[in-house]
Tab-separated table of N, CA and C in Angstrom:
chain	number	residue	atom	x	y	z
A	1	MET	N	106.708	173.829	-28.492
A	1	MET	CA	106.672	173.879	-27.750
A	1	MET	C	107.145	172.783	-26.937
A	2	ALA	N	108.076	172.687	-26.112
A	2	ALA	CA	108.734	171.872	-25.443
A	2	ALA	C	108.093	170.932	-25.040
A	3	SER	N	107.961	170.038	-24.401
A	3	SER	CA	107.085	168.637	-23.941
A	3	SER	C	107.369	169.093	-22.650
A	4	ASP	N	108.883	169.717	-22.032
A	4	ASP	CA	108.707	169.887	-20.629
A	4	ASP	C	107.960	171.458	-20.501
A	5	ASP	N	107.347	172.333	-21.612
A	5	ASP	CA	106.690	173.432	-21.235
A	5	ASP	C	104.906	172.806	-20.740
A	6	TYR	N	104.876	171.729	-20.950
A	6	TYR	CA	103.113	171.111	-20.659
A	6	TYR	C	103.061	171.134	-19.344
A	7	LEU	N	104.761	171.261	-19.027
A	7	LEU	CA	104.476	170.214	-17.137
A	7	LEU	C	104.842	172.001	-16.463
A	8	ARG	N	104.336	172.811	-17.108
A	8	ARG	CA	103.955	173.832	-16.233
A	8	ARG	C	102.777	173.979	-15.673
A	9	LEU	N	102.821	174.437	-14.040
A	9	LEU	CA	101.900	174.984	-13.717
A	9	LEU	C	100.795	175.842	-14.458
A	10	ASP	N	101.024	177.084	-15.043
A	10	ASP	CA	100.541	177.700	-15.797
A	10	ASP	C	99.764	177.086	-17.251
A	11	ARG	N	100.716	175.665	-17.446
A	11	ARG	CA	99.733	175.086	-18.556
A	11	ARG	C	98.373	174.182	-18.227
A	12	GLN	N	98.040	174.333	-16.828
A	12	GLN	CA	97.204	172.619	-16.545
A	12	GLN	C	96.015	173.347	-16.429
A	13	ILE	N	95.215	172.582	-16.961
A	13	ILE	CA	93.952	172.302	-16.950
A	13	ILE	C	92.886	172.940	-15.427
A	14	CYS	N	93.354	171.537	-15.360
A	14	CYS	CA	93.193	170.953	-13.755
A	14	CYS	C	93.374	172.389	-12.507
A	15	PHE	N	94.859	173.402	-12.857
A	15	PHE	CA	95.094	174.158	-11.654
A	15	PHE	C	94.027	175.140	-12.545
A	16	SER	N	93.764	175.735	-13.500
A	16	SER	CA	92.902	176.639	-13.746
A	16	SER	C	91.544	176.184	-13.684
A	17	LEU	N	91.154	175.394	-13.701
A	17	LEU	CA	89.681	174.837	-12.642
A	17	LEU	C	89.226	175.205	-11.442
A	18	ASN	N	89.978	174.725	-11.155
A	18	ASN	CA	90.429	174.792	-9.782
A	18	ASN	C	90.434	175.977	-8.714
A	19	ALA	N	91.264	177.070	-9.598
A	19	ALA	CA	91.461	178.436	-9.643
A	19	ALA	C	90.255	179.223	-9.589
A	20	ALA	N	89.177	178.627	-10.582
A	20	ALA	CA	88.519	179.566	-10.418
A	20	ALA	C	87.370	178.876	-10.042
A	21	SER	N	87.099	177.627	-9.749
A	21	SER	CA	86.272	177.029	-8.547
A	21	SER	C	86.250	177.552	-7.118
A	22	ARG	N	87.751	178.398	-6.611
A	22	ARG	CA	88.301	178.884	-5.461
A	22	ARG	C	87.161	180.245	-5.833
A	23	ALA	N	87.616	180.932	-6.847
A	23	ALA	CA	87.336	182.006	-7.298
A	23	ALA	C	85.588	181.963	-6.847
A	24	PHE	N	85.442	181.405	-7.774
A	24	PHE	CA	83.450	181.026	-7.233
A	24	PHE	C	83.104	181.236	-6.027
A	25	GLY	N	83.989	180.230	-5.428
A	25	GLY	CA	83.455	179.453	-3.644
A	25	GLY	C	83.604	181.130	-2.529
A	26	GLY	N	84.599	182.110	-3.181
A	26	GLY	CA	84.723	183.227	-2.961
A	26	GLY	C	83.586	183.913	-2.602
A	27	VAL	N	83.083	183.994	-4.113
A	27	VAL	CA	82.065	185.147	-4.201
A	27	VAL	C	80.619	184.497	-3.811
A	28	TYR	N	80.268	183.324	-4.232
A	28	TYR	CA	79.075	183.243	-3.584
A	28	TYR	C	79.170	182.946	-2.210
A	29	ARG	N	80.102	182.418	-1.023
A	29	ARG	CA	80.330	183.177	0.116
A	29	ARG	C	79.837	184.058	0.276
A	30	THR	N	79.946	184.740	-0.059
A	30	THR	CA	79.803	186.283	0.108
A	30	THR	C	78.326	186.351	0.126
A	31	LEU	N	77.755	186.144	-1.032
A	31	LEU	CA	76.818	186.625	-1.562
A	31	LEU	C	75.444	185.354	-0.848
A	32	LEU	N	75.518	184.623	-0.623
A	32	LEU	CA	75.227	183.296	0.026
A	32	LEU	C	74.927	183.631	1.734
A	33	LYS	N	76.022	184.312	2.323
A	33	LYS	CA	75.679	184.880	3.881
A	33	LYS	C	74.472	185.476	4.274
A	34	ASP	N	73.927	186.173	2.943
A	34	ASP	CA	72.609	187.341	3.643
A	34	ASP	C	71.329	186.085	3.785
A	35	LEU	N	71.891	184.594	2.474
A	35	LEU	CA	70.991	183.630	2.446
A	35	LEU	C	70.760	182.711	3.753
A	36	GLY	N	71.812	182.806	4.501
A	36	GLY	CA	72.083	181.736	6.048
A	36	GLY	C	72.372	180.427	4.979
A	37	LEU	N	72.974	180.326	3.518
A	37	LEU	CA	73.513	179.358	2.849
A	37	LEU	C	75.351	178.942	3.049
A	38	THR	N	75.184	178.072	2.866
A	38	THR	CA	76.766	177.665	2.620
A	38	THR	C	76.795	177.396	0.928
A	39	TYR	N	77.595	177.038	-0.134
A	39	TYR	CA	77.452	177.105	-1.832
A	39	TYR	C	76.722	175.545	-1.616
A	40	PRO	N	77.497	174.404	-0.862
A	40	PRO	CA	76.701	172.768	-1.309
A	40	PRO	C	75.293	172.881	-0.646
A	41	GLN	N	74.816	173.722	0.524
A	41	GLN	CA	73.861	173.831	0.938
A	41	GLN	C	72.844	174.816	-0.229
A	42	TYR	N	73.051	175.334	-0.709
A	42	TYR	CA	72.263	176.310	-2.111
A	42	TYR	C	72.701	175.428	-2.811
A	43	LEU	N	73.128	174.438	-3.353
A	43	LEU	CA	73.095	173.435	-4.738
A	43	LEU	C	71.681	172.642	-4.404
A	44	VAL	N	71.517	171.990	-3.395
A	44	VAL	CA	71.157	171.414	-2.398
A	44	VAL	C	69.615	171.876	-2.771
A	45	MET	N	69.465	173.411	-2.373
A	45	MET	CA	67.889	173.865	-2.375
A	45	MET	C	67.918	174.467	-4.201
A	46	LEU	N	69.226	174.546	-4.685
A	46	LEU	CA	68.401	174.755	-6.266
A	46	LEU	C	67.722	172.928	-6.533
A	47	ALA	N	68.826	171.823	-6.590
A	47	ALA	CA	68.253	171.149	-7.327
A	47	ALA	C	66.616	170.729	-6.257
A	48	LEU	N	66.263	171.269	-5.187
A	48	LEU	CA	64.602	171.276	-4.458
A	48	LEU	C	63.527	171.876	-5.256
A	49	TRP	N	64.020	172.934	-5.325
A	49	TRP	CA	63.086	173.893	-6.175
A	49	TRP	C	62.584	173.645	-7.109
A	50	GLU	N	63.752	172.920	-8.002
A	50	GLU	CA	62.674	172.330	-9.400
A	50	GLU	C	62.465	171.415	-9.330
A	51	GLU	N	62.535	170.708	-7.769
A	51	GLU	CA	61.341	169.644	-7.804
A	51	GLU	C	60.616	169.485	-6.564
A	52	PRO	N	59.794	170.551	-6.489
A	52	PRO	CA	58.576	170.589	-5.594
A	52	PRO	C	58.094	169.619	-4.386
A	53	GLU	N	57.757	168.740	-5.565
A	53	GLU	CA	57.438	167.427	-4.740
A	53	GLU	C	58.365	166.653	-3.830
A	54	GLY	N	59.785	167.137	-3.964
A	54	GLY	CA	61.041	166.204	-3.322
A	54	GLY	C	61.523	165.400	-3.965
A	55	LEU	N	62.753	165.120	-3.626
A	55	LEU	CA	63.484	163.983	-4.271
A	55	LEU	C	63.741	162.799	-3.122
A	56	PRO	N	64.016	161.646	-3.532
A	56	PRO	CA	64.919	160.500	-2.602
A	56	PRO	C	66.277	161.081	-2.793
A	57	VAL	N	66.478	161.461	-1.181
A	57	VAL	CA	67.830	160.998	-0.725
A	57	VAL	C	68.950	160.604	-2.111
A	58	LYS	N	69.097	159.515	-2.598
A	58	LYS	CA	69.826	158.806	-3.342
A	58	LYS	C	69.687	159.487	-4.583
A	59	ARG	N	68.755	159.971	-5.410
A	59	ARG	CA	68.640	160.694	-6.529
A	59	ARG	C	69.122	162.215	-6.268
A	60	LEU	N	68.894	163.064	-5.390
A	60	LEU	CA	69.287	163.966	-4.583
A	60	LEU	C	71.208	163.321	-4.775
A	61	GLY	N	71.511	163.024	-4.104
A	61	GLY	CA	72.738	162.909	-4.361
A	61	GLY	C	73.294	162.375	-6.285
A	62	GLU	N	72.797	161.828	-6.539
A	62	GLU	CA	73.056	161.950	-7.842
A	62	GLU	C	73.339	162.817	-8.760
A	63	ARG	N	72.186	164.342	-8.530
A	63	ARG	CA	71.966	164.967	-9.236
A	63	ARG	C	73.023	166.304	-9.051
A	64	LEU	N	73.546	165.793	-7.744
A	64	LEU	CA	74.939	166.883	-7.273
A	64	LEU	C	76.094	166.482	-7.087
A	65	ARG	N	75.892	164.848	-7.631
A	65	ARG	CA	77.389	164.232	-8.064
A	65	ARG	C	77.525	164.237	-5.878
A	66	LEU	N	77.051	163.893	-5.269
A	66	LEU	CA	77.792	163.617	-4.122
A	66	LEU	C	77.255	162.730	-2.981
A	67	ASP	N	78.529	162.077	-1.977
A	67	ASP	CA	77.697	160.811	-1.502
A	67	ASP	C	77.273	160.911	-0.284
A	68	SER	N	76.472	159.917	-0.203
A	68	SER	CA	75.571	160.047	1.239
A	68	SER	C	76.811	160.582	2.653
A	69	GLY	N	77.789	160.185	2.696
A	69	GLY	CA	78.459	160.769	3.415
A	69	GLY	C	78.792	162.491	3.391
A	70	THR	N	78.452	162.739	2.759
A	70	THR	CA	79.158	164.495	2.268
A	70	THR	C	77.095	164.861	2.195
A	71	LEU	N	76.879	164.338	1.885
A	71	LEU	CA	75.245	164.708	1.371
A	71	LEU	C	74.196	164.979	3.510
A	72	SER	N	74.174	163.421	3.824
A	72	SER	CA	73.603	163.498	5.091
A	72	SER	C	73.813	165.259	6.081
A	73	PRO	N	75.341	165.331	5.915
A	73	PRO	CA	75.260	166.229	6.900
A	73	PRO	C	74.668	167.774	6.394
A	74	LEU	N	75.190	167.921	5.090
A	74	LEU	CA	73.941	169.161	4.444
A	74	LEU	C	72.871	168.758	4.873
A	75	LEU	N	72.023	167.936	4.453
A	75	LEU	CA	70.863	167.939	4.958
A	75	LEU	C	70.461	167.823	6.486
A	76	LYS	N	71.119	167.257	7.095
A	76	LYS	CA	70.631	167.343	8.286
A	76	LYS	C	70.828	169.182	8.638
A	77	ARG	N	71.759	170.034	8.491
A	77	ARG	CA	72.136	171.624	8.866
A	77	ARG	C	70.561	172.440	7.928
A	78	LEU	N	70.698	171.384	7.271
A	78	LEU	CA	69.017	172.329	6.620
A	78	LEU	C	67.429	171.707	7.132
A	79	GLU	N	67.811	170.791	7.714
A	79	GLU	CA	66.585	170.445	8.497
A	79	GLU	C	66.413	170.877	9.915
A	80	ALA	N	67.651	171.028	10.300
A	80	ALA	CA	67.725	171.960	11.523
A	80	ALA	C	67.416	173.806	11.585
A	81	ASN	N	68.190	174.194	10.227
A	81	ASN	CA	67.318	175.251	9.965
A	81	ASN	C	65.859	175.302	9.932
A	82	GLY	N	65.058	174.380	9.176
A	82	GLY	CA	63.631	174.035	8.896
A	82	GLY	C	63.525	174.760	7.228
A	83	LEU	N	64.338	174.146	6.844
A	83	LEU	CA	64.269	174.370	5.312
A	83	LEU	C	64.662	172.982	4.431
A	84	VAL	N	64.715	172.107	5.080
A	84	VAL	CA	63.746	171.337	4.285
A	84	VAL	C	63.537	170.094	5.696
A	85	ARG	N	62.880	168.841	5.069
A	85	ARG	CA	62.083	167.560	5.980
A	85	ARG	C	62.582	166.606	5.005
A	86	ARG	N	62.962	165.659	6.086
A	86	ARG	CA	63.244	164.074	5.370
A	86	ARG	C	62.299	163.339	6.053
A	87	GLU	N	61.763	162.858	5.112
A	87	GLU	CA	60.982	161.931	5.712
A	87	GLU	C	60.736	160.327	4.754
A	88	ARG	N	60.411	159.430	5.464
A	88	ARG	CA	60.647	157.937	4.546
A	88	ARG	C	59.967	157.962	3.595
A	89	SER	N	60.160	157.064	2.753
A	89	SER	CA	58.605	157.437	1.639
A	89	SER	C	57.607	156.429	1.937
A	90	THR	N	56.935	156.763	1.509
A	90	THR	CA	55.019	155.825	1.705
A	90	THR	C	55.174	154.911	0.942
A	91	ARG	N	56.048	154.855	-0.357
A	91	ARG	CA	56.159	153.836	-1.074
A	91	ARG	C	57.646	152.601	-1.413
A	92	ASP	N	57.948	153.440	-0.690
A	92	ASP	CA	59.267	152.454	-0.194
A	92	ASP	C	59.999	152.374	1.282
A	93	GLU	N	59.824	152.591	2.259
A	93	GLU	CA	60.546	152.700	3.516
A	93	GLU	C	61.954	152.533	3.582
A	94	ARG	N	62.841	152.117	2.262
A	94	ARG	CA	64.390	151.823	2.433
A	94	ARG	C	64.407	153.723	2.219
A	95	SER	N	63.479	154.120	1.502
A	95	SER	CA	64.091	155.435	0.662
A	95	SER	C	63.620	156.661	1.495
A	96	VAL	N	64.596	157.593	1.889
A	96	VAL	CA	64.133	159.131	2.463
A	96	VAL	C	64.246	160.337	1.240
A	97	VAL	N	62.229	160.713	1.519
A	97	VAL	CA	62.371	161.982	0.705
A	97	VAL	C	62.823	162.965	1.542
A	98	VAL	N	63.566	163.732	0.559
A	98	VAL	CA	63.843	165.409	0.939
A	98	VAL	C	62.452	166.479	0.509
A	99	THR	N	61.937	167.011	1.483
A	99	THR	CA	61.306	168.361	0.741
A	99	THR	C	61.421	169.662	1.468
A	100	LEU	N	61.253	170.510	0.740
A	100	LEU	CA	60.658	171.996	1.235
A	100	LEU	C	59.954	172.319	1.780
A	101	THR	N	60.279	173.077	3.046
A	101	THR	CA	59.321	173.121	3.720
A	101	THR	C	59.106	174.496	3.588
A	102	ASP	N	57.943	175.016	3.900
A	102	ASP	CA	57.360	176.920	3.721
A	102	ASP	C	58.399	177.498	2.839
A	103	GLU	N	59.221	177.442	4.623
A	103	GLU	CA	60.628	178.508	4.337
A	103	GLU	C	61.359	178.201	3.458
A	104	GLY	N	61.733	177.047	3.119
A	104	GLY	CA	62.852	176.637	2.299
A	104	GLY	C	62.325	177.086	1.083
A	105	ALA	N	60.857	176.657	0.739
A	105	ALA	CA	59.978	177.009	-0.765
A	105	ALA	C	60.318	179.092	-0.670
A	106	ALA	N	59.860	179.214	-0.064
A	106	ALA	CA	60.077	180.786	-0.006
A	106	ALA	C	61.368	181.536	0.089
A	107	LEU	N	62.441	180.791	0.462
A	107	LEU	CA	63.800	181.481	0.230
A	107	LEU	C	64.206	181.103	-1.428
A	108	LYS	N	63.901	180.180	-2.239
A	108	LYS	CA	63.587	180.723	-3.425
A	108	LYS	C	63.504	182.222	-4.277
A	109	GLN	N	62.725	182.552	-3.448
A	109	GLN	CA	62.641	183.905	-3.781
A	109	GLN	C	63.624	185.259	-3.329
A	110	ARG	N	64.208	184.918	-2.363
A	110	ARG	CA	65.183	185.662	-1.848
A	110	ARG	C	66.409	185.619	-2.469
A	111	ALA	N	66.498	184.178	-3.372
A	111	ALA	CA	67.501	184.061	-4.138
A	111	ALA	C	67.884	183.912	-5.403
A	112	ARG	N	66.575	184.674	-5.962
A	112	ARG	CA	66.718	184.409	-7.390
A	112	ARG	C	67.598	185.688	-7.596
A	113	ALA	N	68.008	186.643	-6.680
A	113	ALA	CA	69.228	188.207	-7.414
A	113	ALA	C	70.715	186.790	-7.712
A	114	VAL	N	70.762	186.053	-6.886
A	114	VAL	CA	72.196	184.851	-6.984
A	114	VAL	C	72.942	185.225	-8.315
A	115	PRO	N	71.857	184.321	-9.086
A	115	PRO	CA	72.604	184.074	-10.899
A	115	PRO	C	72.728	185.570	-11.314
A	116	LYS	N	72.130	186.719	-11.371
A	116	LYS	CA	72.320	188.077	-11.969
A	116	LYS	C	73.680	188.302	-11.494
A	117	LYS	N	74.090	187.902	-9.627
A	117	LYS	CA	75.070	189.232	-9.324
A	117	LYS	C	76.436	188.114	-9.501
A	118	ILE	N	75.916	186.989	-9.805
A	118	ILE	CA	77.532	185.957	-10.308
A	118	ILE	C	77.591	186.556	-11.495
A	119	ALA	N	77.189	186.216	-12.262
A	119	ALA	CA	76.608	186.594	-13.836
A	119	ALA	C	77.737	188.038	-13.893
A	120	GLU	N	77.121	188.917	-13.448
A	120	GLU	CA	77.832	190.329	-13.056
A	120	GLU	C	79.151	190.300	-12.406
A	121	ALA	N	79.828	189.322	-11.984
A	121	ALA	CA	80.480	189.573	-11.147
A	121	ALA	C	82.219	189.268	-11.864
A	122	THR	N	81.273	188.025	-12.784
A	122	THR	CA	82.745	187.490	-13.950
A	122	THR	C	82.748	188.041	-15.259
A	123	GLY	N	82.061	189.061	-15.444
A	123	GLY	CA	82.465	190.525	-16.603
A	123	GLY	C	81.841	189.661	-17.567
A	124	PHE	N	81.557	188.542	-18.026
A	124	PHE	CA	81.370	187.617	-19.167
A	124	PHE	C	79.638	188.376	-19.880
A	125	GLU	N	79.241	188.350	-21.004
A	125	GLU	CA	77.642	188.551	-21.342
A	125	GLU	C	77.092	187.236	-21.252
A	126	LEU	N	76.002	186.698	-21.330
A	126	LEU	CA	75.418	185.838	-21.215
A	126	LEU	C	75.786	184.776	-22.281
A	127	ALA	N	75.594	184.938	-22.940
A	127	ALA	CA	76.504	184.192	-24.265
A	127	ALA	C	77.354	183.621	-23.993
A	128	GLU	N	78.466	184.011	-23.692
A	128	GLU	CA	79.972	183.725	-23.314
A	128	GLU	C	79.665	182.839	-21.834
A	129	ILE	N	79.146	182.744	-20.575
A	129	ILE	CA	78.403	182.303	-20.231
A	129	ILE	C	77.933	180.809	-20.000
A	130	GLU	N	76.844	181.084	-21.096
A	130	GLU	CA	76.552	179.782	-21.649
A	130	GLU	C	77.093	179.122	-22.335
A	131	ASP	N	78.064	179.141	-22.931
A	131	ASP	CA	79.301	178.376	-23.465
A	131	ASP	C	80.067	177.639	-22.991
A	132	LEU	N	80.830	178.737	-21.770
A	132	LEU	CA	81.597	178.368	-20.598
A	132	LEU	C	80.649	177.103	-20.267
A	133	ARG	N	79.934	177.134	-19.848
A	133	ARG	CA	78.834	176.328	-19.111
A	133	ARG	C	78.380	174.716	-19.926
A	134	THR	N	78.552	175.477	-21.267
A	134	THR	CA	78.374	174.148	-22.206
A	134	THR	C	79.377	172.815	-22.064
A	135	ARG	N	80.531	173.912	-22.051
A	135	ARG	CA	82.209	173.220	-22.865
A	135	ARG	C	82.656	172.669	-21.652
A	136	LEU	N	82.284	173.627	-20.208
A	136	LEU	CA	82.517	172.613	-18.838
A	136	LEU	C	81.606	171.228	-19.309
A	137	ASN	N	80.423	171.367	-19.205
A	137	ASN	CA	79.644	169.598	-19.123
A	137	ASN	C	80.144	168.893	-20.557
A	138	ARG	N	80.746	169.785	-21.529
A	138	ARG	CA	81.399	168.695	-22.267
A	138	ARG	C	82.447	167.713	-21.721
A	139	LEU	N	83.257	168.457	-21.146
A	139	LEU	CA	84.462	168.194	-20.100
A	139	LEU	C	84.491	166.847	-18.925
A	140	THR	N	83.181	167.750	-18.146
A	140	THR	CA	82.931	166.764	-17.372
A	140	THR	C	82.619	165.087	-17.721
A	141	GLU	N	81.716	165.289	-18.782
A	141	GLU	CA	80.722	163.870	-19.338
A	141	GLU	C	82.355	163.129	-20.471
A	142	ALA	N	83.207	164.289	-20.761
A	142	ALA	CA	84.633	163.252	-21.450
A	142	ALA	C	85.303	162.979	-20.131
A	143	LEU	N	85.503	163.054	-19.179
A	143	LEU	CA	86.347	162.737	-18.209
A	143	LEU	C	85.598	161.654	-17.136
A	144	ASP	N	84.233	161.861	-17.201
A	144	ASP	CA	83.775	160.721	-16.797
A	144	ASP	C	83.591	159.278	-17.558
A	145	GLY	N	83.760	159.610	-18.579
A	145	GLY	CA	83.627	158.246	-19.560
A	145	GLY	C	85.109	157.675	-20.013
A	146	ALA	N	86.174	158.452	-19.391
A	146	ALA	CA	87.453	158.244	-20.009
A	146	ALA	C	88.238	156.914	-19.307
A	147	ASP	N	88.375	156.284	-20.033
A	147	ASP	CA	88.742	154.731	-19.639
A	147	ASP	C	90.757	155.338	-19.822
A	148	ILE	N	91.055	155.118	-18.453
A	148	ILE	CA	92.425	155.791	-17.996
A	148	ILE	C	92.763	154.677	-17.316
């Protein structure tokens, strides 16, 4: 292959990943509308459903790979919608802990269908989805550690 062929748009992994991400965004937007959530809000809820005792904002941001400038408005909107509560930690007043409200915890039941519908939308077998997720995680780790 000629070296200029590697500069073709359709040969760029970043373009393919971006296009797939945008396509996923459209599918998620449709599915999450019934839950009253945006995709970033859904990610926050997923993280909190795994940690019912709550998470410090800093840890939540690390988990979601979001900075505080992006995370704070998400939490503010979720709190206004009655799904989460933000409170100062009793152990460390500098830390704010995010917990689910009863309504936020109950929303998990309605969200259970989302992953299955996403899997169906891909047309992939579950093993293919798991393999792709594993490879993308490896790619992310490699890029995070890249010395460029």
